[in-house]
XYZ file of C-alpha atoms in Angstrom:
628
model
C -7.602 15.066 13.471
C -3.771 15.441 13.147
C -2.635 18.118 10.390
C 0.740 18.362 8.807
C 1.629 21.621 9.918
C 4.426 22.034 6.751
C 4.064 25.263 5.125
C 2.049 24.728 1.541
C 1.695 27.004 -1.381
C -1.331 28.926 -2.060
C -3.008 26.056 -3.167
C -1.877 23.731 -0.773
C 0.561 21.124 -1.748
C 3.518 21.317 0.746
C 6.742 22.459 -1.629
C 9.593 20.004 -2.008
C 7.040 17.352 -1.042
C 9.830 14.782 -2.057
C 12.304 15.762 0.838
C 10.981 13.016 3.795
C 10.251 15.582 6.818
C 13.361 16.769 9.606
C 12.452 14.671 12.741
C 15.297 16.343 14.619
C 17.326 12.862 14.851
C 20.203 12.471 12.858
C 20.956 8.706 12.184
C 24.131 7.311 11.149
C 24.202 6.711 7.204
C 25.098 3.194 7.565
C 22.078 2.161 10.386
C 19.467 3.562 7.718
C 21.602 1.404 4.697
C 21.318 -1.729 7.483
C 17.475 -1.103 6.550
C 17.855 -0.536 2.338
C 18.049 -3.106 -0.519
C 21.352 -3.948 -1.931
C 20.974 -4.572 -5.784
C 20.794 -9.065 -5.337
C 18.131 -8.086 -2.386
C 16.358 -5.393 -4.769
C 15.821 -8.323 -7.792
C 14.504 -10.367 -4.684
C 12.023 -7.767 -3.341
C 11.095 -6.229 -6.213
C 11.195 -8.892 -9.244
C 9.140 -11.077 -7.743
C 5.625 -10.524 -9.849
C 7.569 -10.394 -13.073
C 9.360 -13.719 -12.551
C 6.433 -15.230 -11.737
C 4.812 -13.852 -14.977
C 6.835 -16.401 -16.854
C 4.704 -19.409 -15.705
C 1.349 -17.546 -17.046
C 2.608 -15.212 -20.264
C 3.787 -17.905 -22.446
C 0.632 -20.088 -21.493
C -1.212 -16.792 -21.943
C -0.152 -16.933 -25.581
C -0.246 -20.196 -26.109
C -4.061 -20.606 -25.343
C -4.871 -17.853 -27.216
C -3.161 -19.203 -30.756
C -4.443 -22.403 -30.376
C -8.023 -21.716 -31.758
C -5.823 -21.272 -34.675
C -4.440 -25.025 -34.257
C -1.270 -26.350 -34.653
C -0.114 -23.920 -37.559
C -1.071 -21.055 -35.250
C 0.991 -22.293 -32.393
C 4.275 -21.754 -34.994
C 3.672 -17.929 -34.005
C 4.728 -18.222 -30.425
C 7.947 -17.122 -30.490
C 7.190 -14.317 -33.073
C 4.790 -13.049 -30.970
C 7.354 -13.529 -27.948
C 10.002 -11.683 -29.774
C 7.760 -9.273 -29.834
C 7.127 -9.212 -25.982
C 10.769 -9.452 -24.956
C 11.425 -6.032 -28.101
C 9.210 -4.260 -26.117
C 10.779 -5.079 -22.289
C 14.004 -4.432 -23.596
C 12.533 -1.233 -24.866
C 10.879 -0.559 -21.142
C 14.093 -2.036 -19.220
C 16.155 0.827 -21.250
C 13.461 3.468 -20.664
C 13.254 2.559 -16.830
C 16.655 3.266 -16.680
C 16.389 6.473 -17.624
C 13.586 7.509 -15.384
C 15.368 6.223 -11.800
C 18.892 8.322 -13.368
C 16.235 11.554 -14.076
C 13.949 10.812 -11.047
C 16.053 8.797 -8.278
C 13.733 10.091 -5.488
C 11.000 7.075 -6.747
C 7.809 7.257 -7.928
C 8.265 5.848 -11.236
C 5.163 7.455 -13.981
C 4.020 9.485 -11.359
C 7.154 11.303 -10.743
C 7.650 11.816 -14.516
C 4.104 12.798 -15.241
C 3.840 14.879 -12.214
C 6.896 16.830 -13.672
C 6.640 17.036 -17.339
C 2.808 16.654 -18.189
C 0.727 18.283 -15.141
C -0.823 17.596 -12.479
C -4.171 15.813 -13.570
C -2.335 13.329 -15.598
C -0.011 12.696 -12.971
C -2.422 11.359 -10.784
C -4.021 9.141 -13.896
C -0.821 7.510 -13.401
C -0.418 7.207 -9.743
C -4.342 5.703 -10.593
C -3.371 3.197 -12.613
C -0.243 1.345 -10.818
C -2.412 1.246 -7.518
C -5.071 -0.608 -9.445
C -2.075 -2.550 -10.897
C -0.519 -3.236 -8.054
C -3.501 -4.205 -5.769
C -4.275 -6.846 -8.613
C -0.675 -7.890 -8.720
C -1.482 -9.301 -5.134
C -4.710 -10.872 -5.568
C -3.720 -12.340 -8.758
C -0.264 -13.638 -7.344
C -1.800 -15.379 -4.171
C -4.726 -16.629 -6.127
C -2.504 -18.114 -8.771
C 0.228 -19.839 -6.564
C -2.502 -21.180 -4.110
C -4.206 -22.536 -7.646
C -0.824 -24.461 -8.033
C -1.133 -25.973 -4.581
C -4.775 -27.093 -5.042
C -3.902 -28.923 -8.416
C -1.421 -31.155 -6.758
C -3.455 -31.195 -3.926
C -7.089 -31.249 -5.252
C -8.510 -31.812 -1.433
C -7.626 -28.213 -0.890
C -9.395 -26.643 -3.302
C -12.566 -26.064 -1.245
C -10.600 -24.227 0.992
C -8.800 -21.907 -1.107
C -10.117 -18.926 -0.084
C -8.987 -19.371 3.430
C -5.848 -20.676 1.982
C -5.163 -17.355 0.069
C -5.725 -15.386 3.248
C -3.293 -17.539 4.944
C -0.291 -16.315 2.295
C -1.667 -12.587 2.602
C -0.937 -12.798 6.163
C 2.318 -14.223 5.799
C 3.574 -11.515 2.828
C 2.150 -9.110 5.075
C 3.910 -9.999 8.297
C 7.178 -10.318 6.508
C 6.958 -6.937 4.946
C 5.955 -5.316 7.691
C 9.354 -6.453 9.394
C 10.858 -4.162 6.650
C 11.641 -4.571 2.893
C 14.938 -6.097 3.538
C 13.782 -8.716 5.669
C 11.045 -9.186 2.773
C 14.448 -9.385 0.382
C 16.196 -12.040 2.175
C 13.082 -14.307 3.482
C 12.113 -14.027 -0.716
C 16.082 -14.443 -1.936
C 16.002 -18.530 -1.630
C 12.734 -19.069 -3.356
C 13.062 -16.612 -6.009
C 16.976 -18.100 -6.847
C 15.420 -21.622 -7.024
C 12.795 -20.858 -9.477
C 15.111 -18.315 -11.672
C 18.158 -21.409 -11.406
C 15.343 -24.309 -12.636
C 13.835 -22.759 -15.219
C 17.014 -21.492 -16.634
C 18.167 -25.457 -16.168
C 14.329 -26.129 -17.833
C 15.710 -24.222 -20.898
C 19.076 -25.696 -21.246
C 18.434 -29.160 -21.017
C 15.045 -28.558 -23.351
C 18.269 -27.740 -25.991
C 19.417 -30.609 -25.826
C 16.243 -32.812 -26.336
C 15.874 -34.166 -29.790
C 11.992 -34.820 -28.447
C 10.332 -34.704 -25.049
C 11.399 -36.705 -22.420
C 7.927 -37.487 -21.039
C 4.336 -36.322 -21.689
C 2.900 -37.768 -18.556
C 1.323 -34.598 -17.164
C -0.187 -34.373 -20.302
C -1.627 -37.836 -20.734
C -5.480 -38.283 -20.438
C -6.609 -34.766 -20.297
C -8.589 -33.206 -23.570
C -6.648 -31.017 -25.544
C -7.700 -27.184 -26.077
C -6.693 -27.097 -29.934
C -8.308 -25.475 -32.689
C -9.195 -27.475 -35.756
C -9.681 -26.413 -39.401
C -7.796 -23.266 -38.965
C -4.846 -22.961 -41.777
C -4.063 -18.903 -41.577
C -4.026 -16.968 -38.778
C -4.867 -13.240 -38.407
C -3.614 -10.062 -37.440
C -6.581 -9.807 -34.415
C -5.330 -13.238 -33.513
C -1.662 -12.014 -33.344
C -3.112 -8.866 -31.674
C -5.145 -11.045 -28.847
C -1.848 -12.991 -28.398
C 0.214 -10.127 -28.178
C -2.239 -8.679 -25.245
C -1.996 -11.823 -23.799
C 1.546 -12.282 -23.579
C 1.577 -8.961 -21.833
C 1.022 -9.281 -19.026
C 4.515 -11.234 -18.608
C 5.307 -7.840 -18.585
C 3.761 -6.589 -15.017
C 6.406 -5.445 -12.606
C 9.034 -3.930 -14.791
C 8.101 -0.552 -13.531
C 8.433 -1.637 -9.712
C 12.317 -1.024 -9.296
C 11.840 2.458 -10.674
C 8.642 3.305 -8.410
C 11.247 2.289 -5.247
C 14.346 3.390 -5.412
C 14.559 5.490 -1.953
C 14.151 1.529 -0.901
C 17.990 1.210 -2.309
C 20.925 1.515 -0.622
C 23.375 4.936 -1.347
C 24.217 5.000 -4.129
C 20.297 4.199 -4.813
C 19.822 4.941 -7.980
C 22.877 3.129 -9.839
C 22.005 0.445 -7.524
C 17.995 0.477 -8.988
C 19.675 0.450 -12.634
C 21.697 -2.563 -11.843
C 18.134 -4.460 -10.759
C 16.544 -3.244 -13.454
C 18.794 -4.676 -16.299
C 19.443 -7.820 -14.316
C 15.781 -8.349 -14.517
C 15.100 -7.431 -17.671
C 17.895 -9.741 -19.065
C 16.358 -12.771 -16.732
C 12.864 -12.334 -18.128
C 13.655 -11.819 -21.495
C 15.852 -15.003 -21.273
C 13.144 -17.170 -19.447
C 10.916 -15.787 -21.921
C 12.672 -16.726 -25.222
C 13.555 -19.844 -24.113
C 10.392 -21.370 -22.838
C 8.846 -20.577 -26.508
C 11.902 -21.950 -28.296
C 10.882 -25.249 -26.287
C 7.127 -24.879 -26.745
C 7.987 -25.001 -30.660
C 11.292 -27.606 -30.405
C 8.644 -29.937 -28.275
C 5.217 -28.984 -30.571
C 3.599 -28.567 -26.856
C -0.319 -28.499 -27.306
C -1.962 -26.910 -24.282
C -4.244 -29.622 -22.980
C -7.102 -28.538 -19.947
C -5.959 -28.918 -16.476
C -2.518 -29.025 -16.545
C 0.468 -25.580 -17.472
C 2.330 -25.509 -20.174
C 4.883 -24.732 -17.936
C 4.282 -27.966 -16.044
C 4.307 -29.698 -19.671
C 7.742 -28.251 -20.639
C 8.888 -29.755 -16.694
C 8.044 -33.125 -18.147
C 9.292 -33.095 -21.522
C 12.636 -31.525 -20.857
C 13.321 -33.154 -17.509
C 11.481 -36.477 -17.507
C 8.302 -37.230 -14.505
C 10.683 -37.265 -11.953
C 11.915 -35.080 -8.857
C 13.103 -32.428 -11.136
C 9.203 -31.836 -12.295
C 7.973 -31.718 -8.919
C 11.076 -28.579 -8.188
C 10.050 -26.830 -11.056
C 5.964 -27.147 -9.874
C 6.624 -26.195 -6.401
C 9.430 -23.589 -7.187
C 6.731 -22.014 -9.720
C 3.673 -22.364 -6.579
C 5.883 -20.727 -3.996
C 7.139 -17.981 -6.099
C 3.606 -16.902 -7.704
C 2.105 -17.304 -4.228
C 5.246 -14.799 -3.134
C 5.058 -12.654 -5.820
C 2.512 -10.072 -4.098
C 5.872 -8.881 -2.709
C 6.526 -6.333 -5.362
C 3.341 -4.556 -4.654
C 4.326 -4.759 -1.174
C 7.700 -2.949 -2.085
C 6.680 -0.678 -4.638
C 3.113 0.534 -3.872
C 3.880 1.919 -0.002
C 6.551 4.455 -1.753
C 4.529 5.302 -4.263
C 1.343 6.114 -2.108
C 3.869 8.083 1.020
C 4.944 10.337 -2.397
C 0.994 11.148 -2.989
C 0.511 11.785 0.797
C 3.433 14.472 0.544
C 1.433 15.942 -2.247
C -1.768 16.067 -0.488
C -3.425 13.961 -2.314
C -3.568 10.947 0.200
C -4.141 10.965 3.526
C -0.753 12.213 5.417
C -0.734 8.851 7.564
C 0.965 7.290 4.504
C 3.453 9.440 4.436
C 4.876 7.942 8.152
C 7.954 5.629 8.017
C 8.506 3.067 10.751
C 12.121 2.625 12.701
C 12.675 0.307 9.629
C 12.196 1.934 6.875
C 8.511 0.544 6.234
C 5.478 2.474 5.300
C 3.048 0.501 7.434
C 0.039 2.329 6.553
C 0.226 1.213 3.151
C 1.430 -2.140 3.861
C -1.827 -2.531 5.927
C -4.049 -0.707 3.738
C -2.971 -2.629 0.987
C -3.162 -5.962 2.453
C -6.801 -5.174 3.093
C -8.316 -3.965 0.123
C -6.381 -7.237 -1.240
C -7.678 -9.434 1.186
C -11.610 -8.014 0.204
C -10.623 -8.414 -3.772
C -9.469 -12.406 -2.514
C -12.602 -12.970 -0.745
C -15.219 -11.230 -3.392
C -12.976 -13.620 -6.474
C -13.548 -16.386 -4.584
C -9.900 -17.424 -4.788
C -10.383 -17.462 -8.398
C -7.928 -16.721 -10.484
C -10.052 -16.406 -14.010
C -11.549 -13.928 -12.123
C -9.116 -11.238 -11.808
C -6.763 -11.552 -14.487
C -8.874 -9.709 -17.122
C -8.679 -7.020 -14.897
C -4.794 -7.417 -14.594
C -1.977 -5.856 -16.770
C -4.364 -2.687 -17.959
C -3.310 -0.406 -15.687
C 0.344 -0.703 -16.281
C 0.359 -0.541 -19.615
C -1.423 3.096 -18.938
C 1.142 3.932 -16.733
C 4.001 3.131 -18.683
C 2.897 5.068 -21.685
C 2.779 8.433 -19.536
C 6.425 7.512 -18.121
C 7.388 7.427 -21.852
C 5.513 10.614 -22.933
C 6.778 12.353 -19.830
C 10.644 11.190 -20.640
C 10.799 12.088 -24.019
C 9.131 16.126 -22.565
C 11.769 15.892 -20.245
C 14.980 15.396 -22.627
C 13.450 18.134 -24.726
C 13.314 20.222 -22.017
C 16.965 19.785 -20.723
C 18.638 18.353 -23.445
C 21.741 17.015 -22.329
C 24.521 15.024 -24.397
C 22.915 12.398 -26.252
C 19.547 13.485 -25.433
C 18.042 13.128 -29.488
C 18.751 9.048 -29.209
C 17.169 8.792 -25.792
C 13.974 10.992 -26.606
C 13.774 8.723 -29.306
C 13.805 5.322 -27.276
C 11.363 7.450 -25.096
C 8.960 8.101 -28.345
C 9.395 4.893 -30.041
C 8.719 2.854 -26.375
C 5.216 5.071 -25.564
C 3.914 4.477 -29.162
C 4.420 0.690 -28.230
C 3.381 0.856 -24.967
C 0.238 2.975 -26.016
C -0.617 0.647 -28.843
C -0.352 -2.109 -26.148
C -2.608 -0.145 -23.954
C -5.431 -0.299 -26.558
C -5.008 -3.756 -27.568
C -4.926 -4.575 -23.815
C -8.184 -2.825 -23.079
C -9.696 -3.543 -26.507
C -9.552 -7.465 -26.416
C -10.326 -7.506 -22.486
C -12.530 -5.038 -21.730
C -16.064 -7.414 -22.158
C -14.174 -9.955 -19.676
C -14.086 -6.973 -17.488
C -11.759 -4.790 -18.195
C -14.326 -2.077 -17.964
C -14.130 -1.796 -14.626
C -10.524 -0.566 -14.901
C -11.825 1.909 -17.173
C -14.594 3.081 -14.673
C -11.997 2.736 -11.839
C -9.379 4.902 -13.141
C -11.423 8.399 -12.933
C -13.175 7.316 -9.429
C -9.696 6.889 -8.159
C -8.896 10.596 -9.762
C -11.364 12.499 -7.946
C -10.905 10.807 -4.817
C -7.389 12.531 -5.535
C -8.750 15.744 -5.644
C -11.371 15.522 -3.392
C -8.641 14.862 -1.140
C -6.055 17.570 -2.374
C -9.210 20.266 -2.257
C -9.500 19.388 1.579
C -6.097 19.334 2.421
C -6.023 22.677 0.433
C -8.645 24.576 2.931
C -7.559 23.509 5.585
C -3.942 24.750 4.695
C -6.152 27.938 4.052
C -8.010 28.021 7.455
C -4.955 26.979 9.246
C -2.881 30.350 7.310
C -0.334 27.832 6.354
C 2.802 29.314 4.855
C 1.871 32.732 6.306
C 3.355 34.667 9.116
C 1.149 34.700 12.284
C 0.385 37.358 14.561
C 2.534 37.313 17.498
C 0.879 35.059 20.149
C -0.688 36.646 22.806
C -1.513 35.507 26.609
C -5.099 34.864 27.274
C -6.989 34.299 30.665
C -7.257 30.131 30.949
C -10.153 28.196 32.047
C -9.431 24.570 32.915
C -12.583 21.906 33.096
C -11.803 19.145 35.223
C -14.680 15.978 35.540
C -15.138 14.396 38.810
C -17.111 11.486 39.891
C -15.592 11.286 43.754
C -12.201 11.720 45.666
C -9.148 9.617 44.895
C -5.271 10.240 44.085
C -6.217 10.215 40.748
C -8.218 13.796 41.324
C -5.772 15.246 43.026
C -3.208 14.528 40.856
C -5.823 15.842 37.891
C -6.452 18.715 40.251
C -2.885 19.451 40.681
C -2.632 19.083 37.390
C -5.040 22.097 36.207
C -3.639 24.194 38.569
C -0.262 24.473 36.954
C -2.572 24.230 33.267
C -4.787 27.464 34.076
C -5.808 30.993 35.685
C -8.688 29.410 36.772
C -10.244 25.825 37.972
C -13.166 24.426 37.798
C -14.359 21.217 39.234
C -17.219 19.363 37.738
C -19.620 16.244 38.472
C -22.379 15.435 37.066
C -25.873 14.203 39.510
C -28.875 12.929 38.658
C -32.179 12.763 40.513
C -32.471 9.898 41.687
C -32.270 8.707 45.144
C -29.150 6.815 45.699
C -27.157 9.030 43.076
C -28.590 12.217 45.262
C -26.897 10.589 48.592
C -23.846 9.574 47.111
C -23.831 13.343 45.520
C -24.233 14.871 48.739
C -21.866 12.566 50.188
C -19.243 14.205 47.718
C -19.858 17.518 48.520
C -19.670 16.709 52.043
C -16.262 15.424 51.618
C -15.345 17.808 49.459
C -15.501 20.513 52.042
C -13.599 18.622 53.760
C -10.961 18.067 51.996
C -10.786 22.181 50.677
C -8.792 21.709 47.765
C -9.299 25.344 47.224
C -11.027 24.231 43.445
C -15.297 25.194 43.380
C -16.996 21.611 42.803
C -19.988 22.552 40.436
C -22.915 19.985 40.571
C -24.289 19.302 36.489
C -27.799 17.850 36.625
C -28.705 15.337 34.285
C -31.887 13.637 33.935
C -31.580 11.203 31.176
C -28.436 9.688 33.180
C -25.667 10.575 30.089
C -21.845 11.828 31.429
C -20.807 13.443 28.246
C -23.623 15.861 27.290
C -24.031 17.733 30.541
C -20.504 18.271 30.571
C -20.374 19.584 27.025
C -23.119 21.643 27.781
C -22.240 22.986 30.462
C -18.494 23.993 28.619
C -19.978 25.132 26.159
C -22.171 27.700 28.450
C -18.865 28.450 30.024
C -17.363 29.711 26.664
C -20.354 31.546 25.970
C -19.735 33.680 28.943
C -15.576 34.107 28.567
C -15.564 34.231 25.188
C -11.988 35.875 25.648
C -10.938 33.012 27.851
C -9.228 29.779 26.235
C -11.609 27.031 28.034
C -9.249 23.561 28.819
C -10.921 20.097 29.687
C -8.442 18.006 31.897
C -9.801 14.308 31.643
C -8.156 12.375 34.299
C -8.063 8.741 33.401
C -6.051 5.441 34.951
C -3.856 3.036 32.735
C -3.756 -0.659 33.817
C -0.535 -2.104 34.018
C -1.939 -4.998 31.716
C -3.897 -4.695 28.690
C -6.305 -7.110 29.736
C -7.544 -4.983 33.082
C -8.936 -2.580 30.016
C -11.897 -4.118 30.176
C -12.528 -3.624 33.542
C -12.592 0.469 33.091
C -15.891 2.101 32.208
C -14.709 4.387 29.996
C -15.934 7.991 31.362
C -13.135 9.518 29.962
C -13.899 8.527 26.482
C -17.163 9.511 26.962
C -16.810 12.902 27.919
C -14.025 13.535 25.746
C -16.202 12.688 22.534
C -19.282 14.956 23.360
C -16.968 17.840 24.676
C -14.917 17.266 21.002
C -18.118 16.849 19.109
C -20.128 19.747 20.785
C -17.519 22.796 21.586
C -14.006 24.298 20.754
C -12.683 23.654 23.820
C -8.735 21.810 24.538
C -9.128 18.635 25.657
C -6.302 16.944 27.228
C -6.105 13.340 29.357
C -4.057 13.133 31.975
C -3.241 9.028 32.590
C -2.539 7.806 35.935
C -0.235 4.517 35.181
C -1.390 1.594 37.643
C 2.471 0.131 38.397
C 2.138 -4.111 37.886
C 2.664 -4.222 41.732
C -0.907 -3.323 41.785
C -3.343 -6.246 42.016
């Protein structure tokens, strides 16, 4: 079990948690920049799920008004509006957390600071349930693209969406700004055709074509003539979750290059003023065209054709829109690692996730998260329906407690100008809060209340963790002076099985190790393991390597327990002596001769770890590859 050996406070959260530990290496500034996001690589990395979001928030709130028919499709870009007040509203906020909090972390940071501990971690809660769905719902979404052009596929999906996990994975573990520049292209192309969507839709007098369109039923209302505020509401929730993301750049700015966090406020407005663009202008066409969403086909897909005509400039738009949903699991990939290495410096994940690569990468949450996504792909099915319920709850959560947090945290230091931004602060969390409820409210039969149920499971795994980081800080004295350390008599173990270079190098070995020596096999009665145990001693006198060979009898045939016993009697009668076991081993010069080894040293190793106290160390004797 390795321990962080950091001094902790009293109850056992290592102070200045944020500060990435002193390895003892000192690398240039500009070979760890080589490995950070510039701000164009940053909108690449990090933008990528609320881009996407554009080709399912409009249709989002589109299907919901039309149960209202055609006169409740006229509220679309109202209720847009609305959605692009409320990012602008976020964007501005966001920039205010990465200036106050530029070591990352996003809600968690803020709440962690400004409204305690317990809340903090409700945060921290709800953008890894966010951002785990961000991945399943991204792959599941652009792979749904792919099977409606190619319906063929579609029994394979599954498989399919495993495929583009393993891909987003691979690239990400290469670092994030590998992740930047493999995702730059497609994310450019999509941004560049629906902007070209929008402008040319301007220009229309009417649609160009309605081809996708033709033959497929159409999901409008009839009868309705008024349309009410829980309609709007429902829309409004819907529309939403266009807004999933926005809190990425902030959650990752240590991923920026010096200086990071003017570099993090740069992304952040750039894709704020992208998305509310995109936004606004694929309603404005939705209402210039009178699009009705039919079954089967995207209203994005639908604006393709009636601003651009059936032609190769569709089929761009369609595959720009697959690849870049398919991609967009790359934010989580970016954002979520940083965010779960600053929990692991709190103690409340495992330390593991705390570990950076030589590039800058987090692997242990790029893994972990790429399979508890991969289980979410396989238990939906490859369904996107599924999941999406379930999506857009959790950030809403966590941005409200970024803008309760902010608004504590100008009170509390008050700078120049601090009244007008604890009011953005105030007037964003009512919004976002409202938004929260509606969210949950309108989606929580269609499962929402599993995020509900989720959130406080996630909480006390939190603690539960913290609590046992927190004794053994306490068993280990961390953050105490010890006693001076004081010489005691040494007792080194070492397990033979017959007389090679490889125990007399382990011999050798304990020697140097310990006061004392103490050679052990283990025999057992039978009648060709007696002669080839007398054999040994035979040669073992011998040989007089000056080290006692003591015979361990065994007559169920097991290696590790008679050795752990007989340690274990050994400590019993030196209690003052610090008992060693020295497990020689040999390492084959290819990975495949592993197979070939029986493993005795694992063996014994395990019982002596699970059974006594004692040090156990493993001395390998490399085979060179001139060995055959």
């Amino acid at each position: 079990m390795a321990i962080d050996m950091r001094k902790t406070t009293a109850a056992g959260q290592a102070p200045g948690a944020e500060e990435p530990p002193d390895t003892g290496v000192r690398m240039p500034p500009e070979a760890g920049d080589r490995h950070r996001l510039t701000a164009l690589q940053g909108l690449a990395a990090l933008s990528l799920d609320a881009m996407a979001s554009v080709a399912y928030g409009p249709e989002s709130i589109v299907l919901v008004l039309a149960a209202a028919g055609a006169y409740g499709l006229g509220f679309t870009l109202p209720v847009t509006l609305a959605i692009a007040a409320l990012l602008a509203v976020l964007v501005a906020s966001y920039r205010q957390v990465i200036a106050a909090f530029p070591d990352g972390g996003g809600s968690y940071a803020v709440a962690k600071k400004h409204l305690g501990r317990r809340t903090s971690l409700v945060a921290a809660a709800s953008l890894i349930l966010d951002y785990v769905l961000n991945v399943a719902v991204s792959v599941t979404a652009g792979v749904a693209a792919l099977t409606s052009a190619f319906p063929e596929l579609y029994g394979e999906r599954v498989w399919i969406c495993l495929g583009v996990l393993v891909l987003v994975t691979a690239v990400n573990l290469r670092g994030v700004v590998d992740s930047a520049k493999a995702f730059l292209v497609p994310t450019a192309v999509f941004v560049g055709s629906i902007l070209a969507m929008v402008v040319v839709g301007l220009f229309r007098d009417g649609p160009v074509s309605t081809a996708s369109a033709a033959g497929h039923a159409s999901a409008l209302g009839e009868g309705a003539t008024t349309v009410g505020a829980l309609l709007l509401l429902k829309a409004f929730a819907a529309g939403c979750s266009a807004l999933t993301g926005v809190e990425a750049v902030a959650n990752a700015v240590p991923s920026f290059r010096a200086p990071a966090a003017r570099r993090a406020q740069r992304t952040e407005v750039a894709l704020g003023a992208l998305l509310g663009v995109m936004l606004i202008g694929l309603s404005v066409l939705i209402g210039r065209f009178h699009l009705q969403p039919v079954e089967g086909v995207t209203v994005l897909a639908q604006l393709a054709d009636a601003s651009f005509g059936h032609n190769a400039a569709f089929y761009v738009v369609q595959f720009a829109t697959m690849v870049l949903l398919a991609l967009a699991a790359n934010t989580s990939f970016a954002g979520l690692p940083v965010l779960m290495s600053l929990l692991a410096r709190d103690n409340y994940l495992p330390h593991v996730f705390a570990l950076k690569a030589d590039r800058q990468v987090h692997r242990h949450g790029v893994v972990w998260l790429a399979f508890v996504s991969g289980a979410l792909l396989v238990f939906s099915g490859g369904d996107t329906n599924t999941l999406v319920p379930l999506f857009a709850i959790g950030v809403f959560v966590g941005f409200t407690i970024c803008q309760v947090g902010m608004v504590r945290h100008w009170f509390g230091e008050r700078p120049k100008g601090w009244q007008a931004k604890a009011a953005l602060n105030g007037f964003g969390a009512l919004l976002t809060g409202v938004s929260a409820i509606v969210v949950t409210a309108t989606k929580f039969t269609e499962g929402a209340w599993l995020i509900v149920l989720a959130l406080p499971l996630i909480v006390l795994a939190f603690e539960k963790i913290h609590r046992a980081y927190g004794q053994i800080g306490e068993r280990l004295e961390l953050g105490r002076i010890p006693q001076a350390p004081q010489r005691s008599r040494s007792l080194v173990v070492v397990p033979v099985s017959g007389l090679s270079r490889l125990t007399c190098q382990a011999l050798a070995a304990a020697r140097s190790l310990g006061d004392e020596v103490l050679a052990v096999t283990v025999t057992h009665s039978g009648p060709e393991d007696r002669q080839a145990a007398e054999a040994l001693c035979r040669d073992w006198e011998l040989w007089k390597p000056g080290v006692e060979l003591i015979e361990v009898s065994s007559d169920t045939r097991s290696l590790g327990r008679p050795v752990s016993a007989y340690v274990r009697e050994l400590m019993q009668a030196h209690p003052d002596a610090q008992v060693t076991v020295l497990i020689p081993e040999t390492e084959p010069a290819h990975l495949w001769q592993r197979m070939l080894q029986n493993q005795r040293g694992s063996v014994v190793a395990h019982a002596v770890r699970r059974d006594t106290d004692a040090v156990i160390c493993r001395l390998r004797f490399r085979i060179t590859s001139d060995v055959r």
